[in-house]
PDB file of C-alpha atoms in Angstrom:
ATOM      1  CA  UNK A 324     116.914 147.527 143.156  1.00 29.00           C
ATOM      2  CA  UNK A 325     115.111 146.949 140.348  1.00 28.00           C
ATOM      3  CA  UNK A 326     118.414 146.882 138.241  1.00 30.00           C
ATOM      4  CA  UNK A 327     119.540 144.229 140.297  1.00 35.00           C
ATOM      5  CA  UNK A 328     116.896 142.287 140.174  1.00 32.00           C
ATOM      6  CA  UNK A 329     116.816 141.744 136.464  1.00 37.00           C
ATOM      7  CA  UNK A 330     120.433 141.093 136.446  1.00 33.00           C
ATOM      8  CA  UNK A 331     120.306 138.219 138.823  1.00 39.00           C
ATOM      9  CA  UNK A 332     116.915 136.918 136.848  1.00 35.00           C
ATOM     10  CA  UNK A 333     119.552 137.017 134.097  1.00 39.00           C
ATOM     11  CA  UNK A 334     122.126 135.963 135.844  1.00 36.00           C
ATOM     12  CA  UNK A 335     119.894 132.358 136.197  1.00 38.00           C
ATOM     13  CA  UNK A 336     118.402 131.844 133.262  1.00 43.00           C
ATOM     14  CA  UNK A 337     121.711 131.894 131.308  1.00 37.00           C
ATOM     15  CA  UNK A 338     122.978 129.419 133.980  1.00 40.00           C
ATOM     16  CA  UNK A 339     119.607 127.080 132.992  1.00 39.00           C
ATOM     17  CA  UNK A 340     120.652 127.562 128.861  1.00 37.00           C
ATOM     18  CA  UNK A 341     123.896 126.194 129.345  1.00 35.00           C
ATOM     19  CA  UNK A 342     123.672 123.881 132.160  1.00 41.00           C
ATOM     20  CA  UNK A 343     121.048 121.979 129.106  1.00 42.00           C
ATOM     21  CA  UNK A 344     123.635 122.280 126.233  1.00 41.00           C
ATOM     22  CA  UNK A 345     126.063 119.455 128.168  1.00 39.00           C
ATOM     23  CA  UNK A 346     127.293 117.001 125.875  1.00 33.00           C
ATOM     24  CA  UNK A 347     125.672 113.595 127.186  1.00 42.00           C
ATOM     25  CA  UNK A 348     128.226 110.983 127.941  1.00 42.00           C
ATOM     26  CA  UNK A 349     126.181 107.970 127.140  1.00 43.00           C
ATOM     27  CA  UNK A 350     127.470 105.820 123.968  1.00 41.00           C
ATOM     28  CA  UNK A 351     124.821 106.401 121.044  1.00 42.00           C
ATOM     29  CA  UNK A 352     122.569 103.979 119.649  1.00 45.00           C
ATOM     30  CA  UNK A 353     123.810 103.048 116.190  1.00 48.00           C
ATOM     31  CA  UNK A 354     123.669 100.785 112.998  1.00 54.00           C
ATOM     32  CA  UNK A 355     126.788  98.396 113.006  1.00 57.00           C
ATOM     33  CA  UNK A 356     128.607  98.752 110.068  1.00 80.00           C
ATOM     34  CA  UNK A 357     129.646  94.834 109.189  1.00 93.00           C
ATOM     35  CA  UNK A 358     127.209  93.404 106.424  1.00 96.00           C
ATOM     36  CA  UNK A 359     125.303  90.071 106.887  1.00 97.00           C
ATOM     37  CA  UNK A 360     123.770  88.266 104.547  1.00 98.00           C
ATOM     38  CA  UNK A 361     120.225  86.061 104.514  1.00 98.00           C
ATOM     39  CA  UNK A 362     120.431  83.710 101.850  1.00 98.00           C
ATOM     40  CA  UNK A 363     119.032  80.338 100.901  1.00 98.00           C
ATOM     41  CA  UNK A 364     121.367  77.392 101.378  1.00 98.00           C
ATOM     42  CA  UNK A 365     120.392  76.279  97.421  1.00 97.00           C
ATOM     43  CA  UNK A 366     119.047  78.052  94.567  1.00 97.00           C
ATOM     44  CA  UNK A 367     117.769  78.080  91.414  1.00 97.00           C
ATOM     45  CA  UNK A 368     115.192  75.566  89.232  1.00 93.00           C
ATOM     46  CA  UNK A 369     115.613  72.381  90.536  1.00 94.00           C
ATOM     47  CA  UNK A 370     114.527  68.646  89.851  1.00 92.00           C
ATOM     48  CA  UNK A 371     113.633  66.939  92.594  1.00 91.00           C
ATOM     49  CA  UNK A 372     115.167  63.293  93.552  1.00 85.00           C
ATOM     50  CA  UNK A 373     111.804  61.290  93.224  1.00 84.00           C
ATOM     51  CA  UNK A 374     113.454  58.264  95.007  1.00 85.00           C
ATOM     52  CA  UNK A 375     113.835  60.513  98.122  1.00 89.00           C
ATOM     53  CA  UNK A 376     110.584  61.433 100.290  1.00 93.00           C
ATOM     54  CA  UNK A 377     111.616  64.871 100.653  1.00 95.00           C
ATOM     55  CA  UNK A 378     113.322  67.854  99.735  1.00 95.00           C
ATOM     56  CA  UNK A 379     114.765  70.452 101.663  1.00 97.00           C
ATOM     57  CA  UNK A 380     116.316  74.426 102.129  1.00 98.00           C
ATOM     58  CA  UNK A 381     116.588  76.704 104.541  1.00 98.00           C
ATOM     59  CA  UNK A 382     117.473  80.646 104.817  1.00 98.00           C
ATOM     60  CA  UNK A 383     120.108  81.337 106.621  1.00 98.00           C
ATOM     61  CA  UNK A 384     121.601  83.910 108.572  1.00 98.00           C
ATOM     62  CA  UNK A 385     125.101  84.575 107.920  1.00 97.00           C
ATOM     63  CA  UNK A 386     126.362  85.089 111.414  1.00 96.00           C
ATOM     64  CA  UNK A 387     124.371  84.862 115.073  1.00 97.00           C
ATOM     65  CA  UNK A 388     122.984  88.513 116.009  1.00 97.00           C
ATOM     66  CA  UNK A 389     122.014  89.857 119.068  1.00 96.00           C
ATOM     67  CA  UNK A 390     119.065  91.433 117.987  1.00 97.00           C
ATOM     68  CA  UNK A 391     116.196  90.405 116.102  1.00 98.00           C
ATOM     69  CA  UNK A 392     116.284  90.058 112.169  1.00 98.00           C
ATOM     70  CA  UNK A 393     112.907  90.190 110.005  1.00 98.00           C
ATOM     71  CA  UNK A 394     112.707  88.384 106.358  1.00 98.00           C
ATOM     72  CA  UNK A 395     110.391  88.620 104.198  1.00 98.00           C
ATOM     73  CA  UNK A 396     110.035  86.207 101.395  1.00 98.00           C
ATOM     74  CA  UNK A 397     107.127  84.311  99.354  1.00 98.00           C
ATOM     75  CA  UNK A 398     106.174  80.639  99.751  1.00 98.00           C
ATOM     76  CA  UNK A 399     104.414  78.548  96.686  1.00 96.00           C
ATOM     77  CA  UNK A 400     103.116  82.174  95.934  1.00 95.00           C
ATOM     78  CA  UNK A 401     101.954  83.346  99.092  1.00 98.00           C
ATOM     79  CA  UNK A 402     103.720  86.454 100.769  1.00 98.00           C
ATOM     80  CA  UNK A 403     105.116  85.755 104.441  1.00 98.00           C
ATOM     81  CA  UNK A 404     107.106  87.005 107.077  1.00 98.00           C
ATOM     82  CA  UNK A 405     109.375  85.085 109.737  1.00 98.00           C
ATOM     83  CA  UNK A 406     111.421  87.046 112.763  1.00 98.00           C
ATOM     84  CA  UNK A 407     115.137  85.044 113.618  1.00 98.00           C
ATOM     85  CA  UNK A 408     115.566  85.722 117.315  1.00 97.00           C
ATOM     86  CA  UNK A 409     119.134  86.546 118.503  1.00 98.00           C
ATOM     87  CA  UNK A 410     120.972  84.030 118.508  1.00 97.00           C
ATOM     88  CA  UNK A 411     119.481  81.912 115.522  1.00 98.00           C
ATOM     89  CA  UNK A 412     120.875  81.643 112.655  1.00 98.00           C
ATOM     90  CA  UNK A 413     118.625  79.183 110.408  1.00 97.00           C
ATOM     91  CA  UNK A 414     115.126  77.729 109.523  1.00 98.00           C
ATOM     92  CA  UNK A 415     114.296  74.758 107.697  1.00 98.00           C
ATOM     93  CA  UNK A 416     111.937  73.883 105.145  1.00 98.00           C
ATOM     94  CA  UNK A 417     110.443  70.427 103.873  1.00 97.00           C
ATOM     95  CA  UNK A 418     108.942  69.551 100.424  1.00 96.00           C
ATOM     96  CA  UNK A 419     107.269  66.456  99.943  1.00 94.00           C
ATOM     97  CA  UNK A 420     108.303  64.564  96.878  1.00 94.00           C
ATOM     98  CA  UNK A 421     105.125  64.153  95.481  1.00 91.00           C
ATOM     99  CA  UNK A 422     105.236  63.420  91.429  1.00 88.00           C
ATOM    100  CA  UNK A 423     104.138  66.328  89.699  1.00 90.00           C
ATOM    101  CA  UNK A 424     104.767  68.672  92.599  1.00 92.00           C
ATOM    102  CA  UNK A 425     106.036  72.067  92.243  1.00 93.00           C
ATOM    103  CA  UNK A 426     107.379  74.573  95.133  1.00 96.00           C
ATOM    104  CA  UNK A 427     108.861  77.341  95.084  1.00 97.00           C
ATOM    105  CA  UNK A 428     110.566  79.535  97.970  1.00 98.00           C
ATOM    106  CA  UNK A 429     111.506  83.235  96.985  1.00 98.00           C
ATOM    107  CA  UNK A 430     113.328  85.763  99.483  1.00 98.00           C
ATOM    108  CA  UNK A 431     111.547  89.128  99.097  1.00 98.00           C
ATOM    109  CA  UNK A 432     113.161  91.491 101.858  1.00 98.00           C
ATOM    110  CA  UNK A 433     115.266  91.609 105.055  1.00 98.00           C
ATOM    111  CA  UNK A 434     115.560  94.008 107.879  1.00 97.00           C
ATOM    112  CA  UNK A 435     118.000  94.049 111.075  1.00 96.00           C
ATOM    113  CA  UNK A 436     117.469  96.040 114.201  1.00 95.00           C
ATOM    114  CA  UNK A 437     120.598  97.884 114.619  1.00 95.00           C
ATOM    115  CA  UNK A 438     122.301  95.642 111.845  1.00 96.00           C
ATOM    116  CA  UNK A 439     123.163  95.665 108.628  1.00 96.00           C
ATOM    117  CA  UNK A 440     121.378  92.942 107.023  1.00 97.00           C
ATOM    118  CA  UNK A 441     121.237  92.252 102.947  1.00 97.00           C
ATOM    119  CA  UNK A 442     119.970  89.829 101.187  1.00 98.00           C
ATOM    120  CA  UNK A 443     122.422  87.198  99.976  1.00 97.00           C
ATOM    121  CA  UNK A 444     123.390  85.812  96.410  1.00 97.00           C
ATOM    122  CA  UNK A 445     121.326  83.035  96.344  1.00 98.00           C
ATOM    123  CA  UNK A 446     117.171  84.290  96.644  1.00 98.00           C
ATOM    124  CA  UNK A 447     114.956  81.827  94.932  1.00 98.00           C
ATOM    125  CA  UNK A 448     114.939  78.395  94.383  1.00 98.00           C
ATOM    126  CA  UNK A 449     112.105  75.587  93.276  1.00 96.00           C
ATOM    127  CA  UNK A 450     111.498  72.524  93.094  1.00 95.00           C
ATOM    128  CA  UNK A 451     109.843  70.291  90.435  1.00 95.00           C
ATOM    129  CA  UNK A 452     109.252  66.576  91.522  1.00 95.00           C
ATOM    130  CA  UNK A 453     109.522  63.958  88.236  1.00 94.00           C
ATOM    131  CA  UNK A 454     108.874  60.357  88.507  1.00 92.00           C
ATOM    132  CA  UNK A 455     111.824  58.498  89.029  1.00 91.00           C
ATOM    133  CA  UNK A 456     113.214  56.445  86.132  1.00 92.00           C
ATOM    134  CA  UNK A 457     111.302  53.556  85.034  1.00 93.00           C
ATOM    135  CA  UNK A 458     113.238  50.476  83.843  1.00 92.00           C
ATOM    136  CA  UNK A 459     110.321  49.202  81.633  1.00 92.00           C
ATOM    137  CA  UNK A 460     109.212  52.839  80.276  1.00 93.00           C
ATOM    138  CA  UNK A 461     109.879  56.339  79.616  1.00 96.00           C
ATOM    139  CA  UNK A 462     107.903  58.358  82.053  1.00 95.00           C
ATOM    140  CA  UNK A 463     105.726  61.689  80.825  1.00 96.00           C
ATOM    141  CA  UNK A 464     104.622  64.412  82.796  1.00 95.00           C
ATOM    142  CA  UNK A 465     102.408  67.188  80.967  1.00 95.00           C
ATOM    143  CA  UNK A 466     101.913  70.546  82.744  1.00 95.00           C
ATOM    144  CA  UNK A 467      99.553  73.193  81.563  1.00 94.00           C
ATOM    145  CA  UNK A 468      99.860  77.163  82.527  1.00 93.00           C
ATOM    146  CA  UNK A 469      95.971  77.046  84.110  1.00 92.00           C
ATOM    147  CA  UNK A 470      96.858  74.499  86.023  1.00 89.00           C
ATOM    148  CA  UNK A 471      93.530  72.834  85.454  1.00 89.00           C
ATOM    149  CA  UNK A 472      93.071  69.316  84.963  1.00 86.00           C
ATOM    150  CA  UNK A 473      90.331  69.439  82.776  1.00 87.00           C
ATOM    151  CA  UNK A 474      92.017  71.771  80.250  1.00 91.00           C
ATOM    152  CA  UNK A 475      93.906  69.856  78.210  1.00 93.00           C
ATOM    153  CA  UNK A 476      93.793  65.919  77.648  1.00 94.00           C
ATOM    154  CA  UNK A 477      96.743  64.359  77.282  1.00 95.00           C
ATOM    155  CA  UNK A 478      98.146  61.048  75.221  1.00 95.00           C
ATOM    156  CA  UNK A 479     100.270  59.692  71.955  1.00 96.00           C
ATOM    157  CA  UNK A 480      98.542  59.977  68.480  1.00 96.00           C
ATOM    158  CA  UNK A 481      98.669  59.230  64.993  1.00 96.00           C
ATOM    159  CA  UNK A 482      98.805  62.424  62.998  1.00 98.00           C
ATOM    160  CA  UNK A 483      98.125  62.675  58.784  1.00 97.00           C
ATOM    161  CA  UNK A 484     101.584  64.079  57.607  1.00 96.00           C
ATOM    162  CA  UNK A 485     100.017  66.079  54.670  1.00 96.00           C
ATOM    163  CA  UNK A 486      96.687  67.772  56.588  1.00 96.00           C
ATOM    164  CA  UNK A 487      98.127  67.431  60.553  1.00 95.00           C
ATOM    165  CA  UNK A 488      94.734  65.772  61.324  1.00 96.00           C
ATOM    166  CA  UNK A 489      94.295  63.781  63.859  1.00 97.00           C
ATOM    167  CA  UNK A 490      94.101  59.693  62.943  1.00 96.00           C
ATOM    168  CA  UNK A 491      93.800  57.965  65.535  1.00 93.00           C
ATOM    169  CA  UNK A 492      95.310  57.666  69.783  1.00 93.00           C
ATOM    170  CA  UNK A 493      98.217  55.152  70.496  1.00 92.00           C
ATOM    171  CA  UNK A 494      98.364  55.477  73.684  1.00 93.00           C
ATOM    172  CA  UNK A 495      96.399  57.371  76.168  1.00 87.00           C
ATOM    173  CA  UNK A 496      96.211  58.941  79.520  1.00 78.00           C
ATOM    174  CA  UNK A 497      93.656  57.755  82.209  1.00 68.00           C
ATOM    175  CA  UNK A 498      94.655  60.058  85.341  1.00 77.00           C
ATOM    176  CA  UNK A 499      92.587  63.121  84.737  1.00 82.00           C
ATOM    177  CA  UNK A 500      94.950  65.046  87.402  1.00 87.00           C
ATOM    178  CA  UNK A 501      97.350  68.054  86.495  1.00 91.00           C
ATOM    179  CA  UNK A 502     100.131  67.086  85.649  1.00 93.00           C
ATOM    180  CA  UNK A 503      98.761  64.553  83.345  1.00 94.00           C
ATOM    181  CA  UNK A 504     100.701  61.559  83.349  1.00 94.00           C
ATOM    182  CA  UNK A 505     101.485  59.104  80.943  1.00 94.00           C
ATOM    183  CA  UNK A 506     103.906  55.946  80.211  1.00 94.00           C
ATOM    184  CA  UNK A 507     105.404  55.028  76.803  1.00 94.00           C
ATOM    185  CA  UNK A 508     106.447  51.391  78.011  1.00 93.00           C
ATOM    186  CA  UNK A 509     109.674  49.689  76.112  1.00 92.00           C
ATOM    187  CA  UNK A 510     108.293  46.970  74.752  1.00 89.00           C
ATOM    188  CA  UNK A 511     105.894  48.342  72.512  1.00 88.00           C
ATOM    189  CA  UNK A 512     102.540  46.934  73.466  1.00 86.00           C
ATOM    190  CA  UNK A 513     100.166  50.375  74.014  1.00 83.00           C
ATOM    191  CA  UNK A 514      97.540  51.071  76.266  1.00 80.00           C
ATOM    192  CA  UNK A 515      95.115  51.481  73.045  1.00 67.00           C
ATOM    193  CA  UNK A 516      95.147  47.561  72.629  1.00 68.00           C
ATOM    194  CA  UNK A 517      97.855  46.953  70.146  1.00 73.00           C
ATOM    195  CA  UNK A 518     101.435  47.539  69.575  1.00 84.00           C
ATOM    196  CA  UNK A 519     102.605  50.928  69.002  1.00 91.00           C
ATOM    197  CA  UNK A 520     103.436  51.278  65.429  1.00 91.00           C
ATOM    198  CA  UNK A 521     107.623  52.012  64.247  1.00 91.00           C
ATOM    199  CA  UNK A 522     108.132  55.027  62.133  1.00 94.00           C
ATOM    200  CA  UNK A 523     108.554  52.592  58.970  1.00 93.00           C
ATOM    201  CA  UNK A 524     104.960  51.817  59.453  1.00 92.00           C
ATOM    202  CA  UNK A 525     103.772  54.800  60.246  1.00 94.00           C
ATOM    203  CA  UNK A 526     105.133  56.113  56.956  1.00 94.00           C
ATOM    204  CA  UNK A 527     103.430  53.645  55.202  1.00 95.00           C
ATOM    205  CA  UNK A 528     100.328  55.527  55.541  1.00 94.00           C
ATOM    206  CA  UNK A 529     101.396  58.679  54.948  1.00 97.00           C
ATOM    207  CA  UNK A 530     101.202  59.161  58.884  1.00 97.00           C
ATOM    208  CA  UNK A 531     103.764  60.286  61.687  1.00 97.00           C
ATOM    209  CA  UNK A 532     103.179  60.236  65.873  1.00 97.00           C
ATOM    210  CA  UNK A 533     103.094  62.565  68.167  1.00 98.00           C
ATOM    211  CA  UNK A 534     102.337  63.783  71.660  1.00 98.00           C
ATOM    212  CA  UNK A 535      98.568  64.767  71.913  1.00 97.00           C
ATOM    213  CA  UNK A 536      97.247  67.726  73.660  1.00 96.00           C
ATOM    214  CA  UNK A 537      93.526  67.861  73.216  1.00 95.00           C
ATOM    215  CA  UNK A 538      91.385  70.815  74.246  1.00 92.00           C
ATOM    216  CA  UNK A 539      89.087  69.637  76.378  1.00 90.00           C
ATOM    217  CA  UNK A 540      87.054  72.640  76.902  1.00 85.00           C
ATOM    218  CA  UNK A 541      86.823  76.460  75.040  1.00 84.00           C
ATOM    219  CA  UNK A 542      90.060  78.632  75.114  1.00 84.00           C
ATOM    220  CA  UNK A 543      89.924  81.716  73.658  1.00 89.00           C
ATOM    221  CA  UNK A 544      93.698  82.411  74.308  1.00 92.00           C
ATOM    222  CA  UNK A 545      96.597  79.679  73.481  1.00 95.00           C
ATOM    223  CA  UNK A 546      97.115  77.810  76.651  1.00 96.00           C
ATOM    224  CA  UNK A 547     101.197  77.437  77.442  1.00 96.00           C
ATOM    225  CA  UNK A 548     102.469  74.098  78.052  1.00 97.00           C
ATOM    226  CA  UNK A 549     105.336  72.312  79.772  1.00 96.00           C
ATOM    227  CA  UNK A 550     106.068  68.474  78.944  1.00 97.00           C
ATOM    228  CA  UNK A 551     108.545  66.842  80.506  1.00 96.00           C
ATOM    229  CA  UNK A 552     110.018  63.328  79.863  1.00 97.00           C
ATOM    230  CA  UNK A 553     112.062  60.821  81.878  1.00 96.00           C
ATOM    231  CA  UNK A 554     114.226  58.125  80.277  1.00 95.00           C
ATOM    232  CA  UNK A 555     115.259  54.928  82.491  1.00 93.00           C
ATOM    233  CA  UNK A 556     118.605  56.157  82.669  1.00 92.00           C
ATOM    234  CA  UNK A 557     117.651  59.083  84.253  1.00 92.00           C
ATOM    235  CA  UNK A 558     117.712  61.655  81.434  1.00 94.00           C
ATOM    236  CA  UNK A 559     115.204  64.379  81.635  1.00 95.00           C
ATOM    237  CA  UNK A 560     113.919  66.204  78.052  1.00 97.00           C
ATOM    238  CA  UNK A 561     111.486  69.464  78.786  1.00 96.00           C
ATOM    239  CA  UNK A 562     109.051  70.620  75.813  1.00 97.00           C
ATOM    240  CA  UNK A 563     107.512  73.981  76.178  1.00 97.00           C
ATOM    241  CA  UNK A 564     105.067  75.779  73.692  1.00 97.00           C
ATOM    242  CA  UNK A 565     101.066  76.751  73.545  1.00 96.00           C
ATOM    243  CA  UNK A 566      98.385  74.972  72.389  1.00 96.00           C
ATOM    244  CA  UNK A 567      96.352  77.211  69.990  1.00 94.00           C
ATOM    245  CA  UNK A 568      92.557  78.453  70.754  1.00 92.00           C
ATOM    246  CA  UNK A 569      89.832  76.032  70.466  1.00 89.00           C
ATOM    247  CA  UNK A 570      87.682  73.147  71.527  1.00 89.00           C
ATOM    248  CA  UNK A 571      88.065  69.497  71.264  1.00 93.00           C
ATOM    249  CA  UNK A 572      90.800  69.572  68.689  1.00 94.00           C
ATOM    250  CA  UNK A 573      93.961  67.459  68.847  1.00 96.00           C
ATOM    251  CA  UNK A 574      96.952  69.351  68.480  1.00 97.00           C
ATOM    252  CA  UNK A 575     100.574  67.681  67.579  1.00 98.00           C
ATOM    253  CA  UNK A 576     102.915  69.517  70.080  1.00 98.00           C
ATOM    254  CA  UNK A 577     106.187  66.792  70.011  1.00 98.00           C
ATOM    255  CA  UNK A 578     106.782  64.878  67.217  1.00 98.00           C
ATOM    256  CA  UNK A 579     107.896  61.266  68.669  1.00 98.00           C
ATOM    257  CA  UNK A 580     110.111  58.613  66.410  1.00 97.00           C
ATOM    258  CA  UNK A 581     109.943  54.880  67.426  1.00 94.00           C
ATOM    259  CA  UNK A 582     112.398  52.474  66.405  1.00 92.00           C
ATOM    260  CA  UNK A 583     113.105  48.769  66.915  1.00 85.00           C
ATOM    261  CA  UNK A 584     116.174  48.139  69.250  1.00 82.00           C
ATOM    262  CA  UNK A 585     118.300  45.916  67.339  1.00 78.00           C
ATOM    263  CA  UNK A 586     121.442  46.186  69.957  1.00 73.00           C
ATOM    264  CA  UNK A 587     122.327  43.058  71.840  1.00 57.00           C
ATOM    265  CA  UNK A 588     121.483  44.960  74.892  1.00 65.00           C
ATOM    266  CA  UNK A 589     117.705  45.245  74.680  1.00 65.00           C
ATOM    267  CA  UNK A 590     116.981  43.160  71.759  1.00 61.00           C
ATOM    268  CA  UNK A 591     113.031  43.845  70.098  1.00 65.00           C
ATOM    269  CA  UNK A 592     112.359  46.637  72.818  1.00 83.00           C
ATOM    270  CA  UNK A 593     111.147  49.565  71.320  1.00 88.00           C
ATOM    271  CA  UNK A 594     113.513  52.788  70.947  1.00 92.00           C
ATOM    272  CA  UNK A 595     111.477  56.039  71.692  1.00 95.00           C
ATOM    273  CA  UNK A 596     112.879  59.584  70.706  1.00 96.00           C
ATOM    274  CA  UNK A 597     111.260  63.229  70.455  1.00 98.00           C
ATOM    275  CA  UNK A 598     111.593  66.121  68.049  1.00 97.00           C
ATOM    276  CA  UNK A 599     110.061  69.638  67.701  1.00 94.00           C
ATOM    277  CA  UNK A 600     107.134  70.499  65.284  1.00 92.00           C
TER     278      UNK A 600
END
């Protein structure tokens, strides 16, 4: 009996092992295997059109999903995360036009539940807001790497060609903001109280004019800059370099050449163009 026994206990528990070894009938839960894409709907370094209030991009989904989609990317510098619910496929972002303002939008990482989500082509764009184009003037926008206003001072100066010292400012800078800005207006007559002088006179006294960056407290390190310049037709020139260790010294960083504007078109206005040092 007590054969039996066992055998039927046996019997049982082999029924148990394979009654749990049934394949399960119930579709599994997998990754689909079509790629989308989140991308920005612009990209790369942009100038902004001052005569519009705002600029604008979004990131966008490349196709509505059914389940949620995470995306990580970095705003102006700061790190964020945003969660596109199903069925949404884009959000929108707004820059203010400000002059001198810079933003920047940066896509970091995406994840898709149950989808296969990559990152697009285009992943970072920014935007750098100029003045618009002055008719009377060519407008000047001086960026430094601290980003401090009181760093560096910004104007036009007279320069000694032999020694590079400084001789005296031409036209100067009153805005003690960052970006410094500054106007070089077309008919000649400078903020300094006179007119700014033509190369012909300049080189009459053994002198030649530049733009002015002028340490305005200590550096130990050369501070990087960025100049920019806007010409009433439109044209944008961009000026980068450092400004070498130091305090209150003027430092030459764009050589500038000013001519009189013989054409019929702008008779006696005053031509202005820039060089490297």
């Amino acid at each position: 009996m007590k054969y039996i026994y066992k055998l039927k206990f046996a019997i049982i528990a082999f029924a148990l092992i394979f009654s749990s070894c049934a394949i399960d009938d119930d579709e599994p839960t997998i990754a689909s295997s079509k790629v989308y894409t989140v991308s920005l709907t612009t990209a790369g370094e942009l100038i902004a059109d001052a005569t519009q209030e705002s600029s604008f991009v979004a990131i966008r989904l490349s196709e509505a999903l059914d389940t949620n989609t995470q995306v990580e990317y970095t705003l102006n510098g700061v790190s964020e995360t945003m969660i596109f619910s199903p069925g949404e496929t884009s959000r929108l972002f707004e820059f203010a036009n400000d002059s001198g303002a810079f933003n920047s939008l940066t896509l970091d990482g995406v994840r898709g539940l149950y989808n296969n989500v990559q990152l697009g082509d285009k992943q970072a764009v920014s935007f750098l807001v100029l003045p618009a184009p002055n008719p009377n003037g060519i407008e000047l926008l001086a960026f430094n790497e601290l980003g401090e206003a009181g760093a560096l001072w910004f104007g036009m100066s007279a320069f000694d060609i032999a020694t590079g010292d400084w001789i005296t400012d031409i036209q100067t800078n009153s805005a003690g903001t960052h970006p410094r800005p500054m106007t070089l207006p077309l008919d000649g007559l400078g903020n300094a109280g006179f007119y700014i002088p033509n190369d012909d006179l300049l080189a009459s006294i053994d002198a030649f004019m530049a733009l002015n960056l002028f340490n305005q407290s200590t550096s130990a390190e050369p501070i990087g800059f960025t100049i920019y310049a806007v010409f009433p037709d439109g044209t944008v020139e961009k000026f980068t370099g450092d400004v070498p260790p130091g305090q209150f010294v003027d430092n030459a960083v764009v050589g500038v050449s000013v001519k009189t504007d013989t054409s019929s078109t702008n008779p006696n206005q005053v031509l202005y163009s820039f060089y490297e040092l």
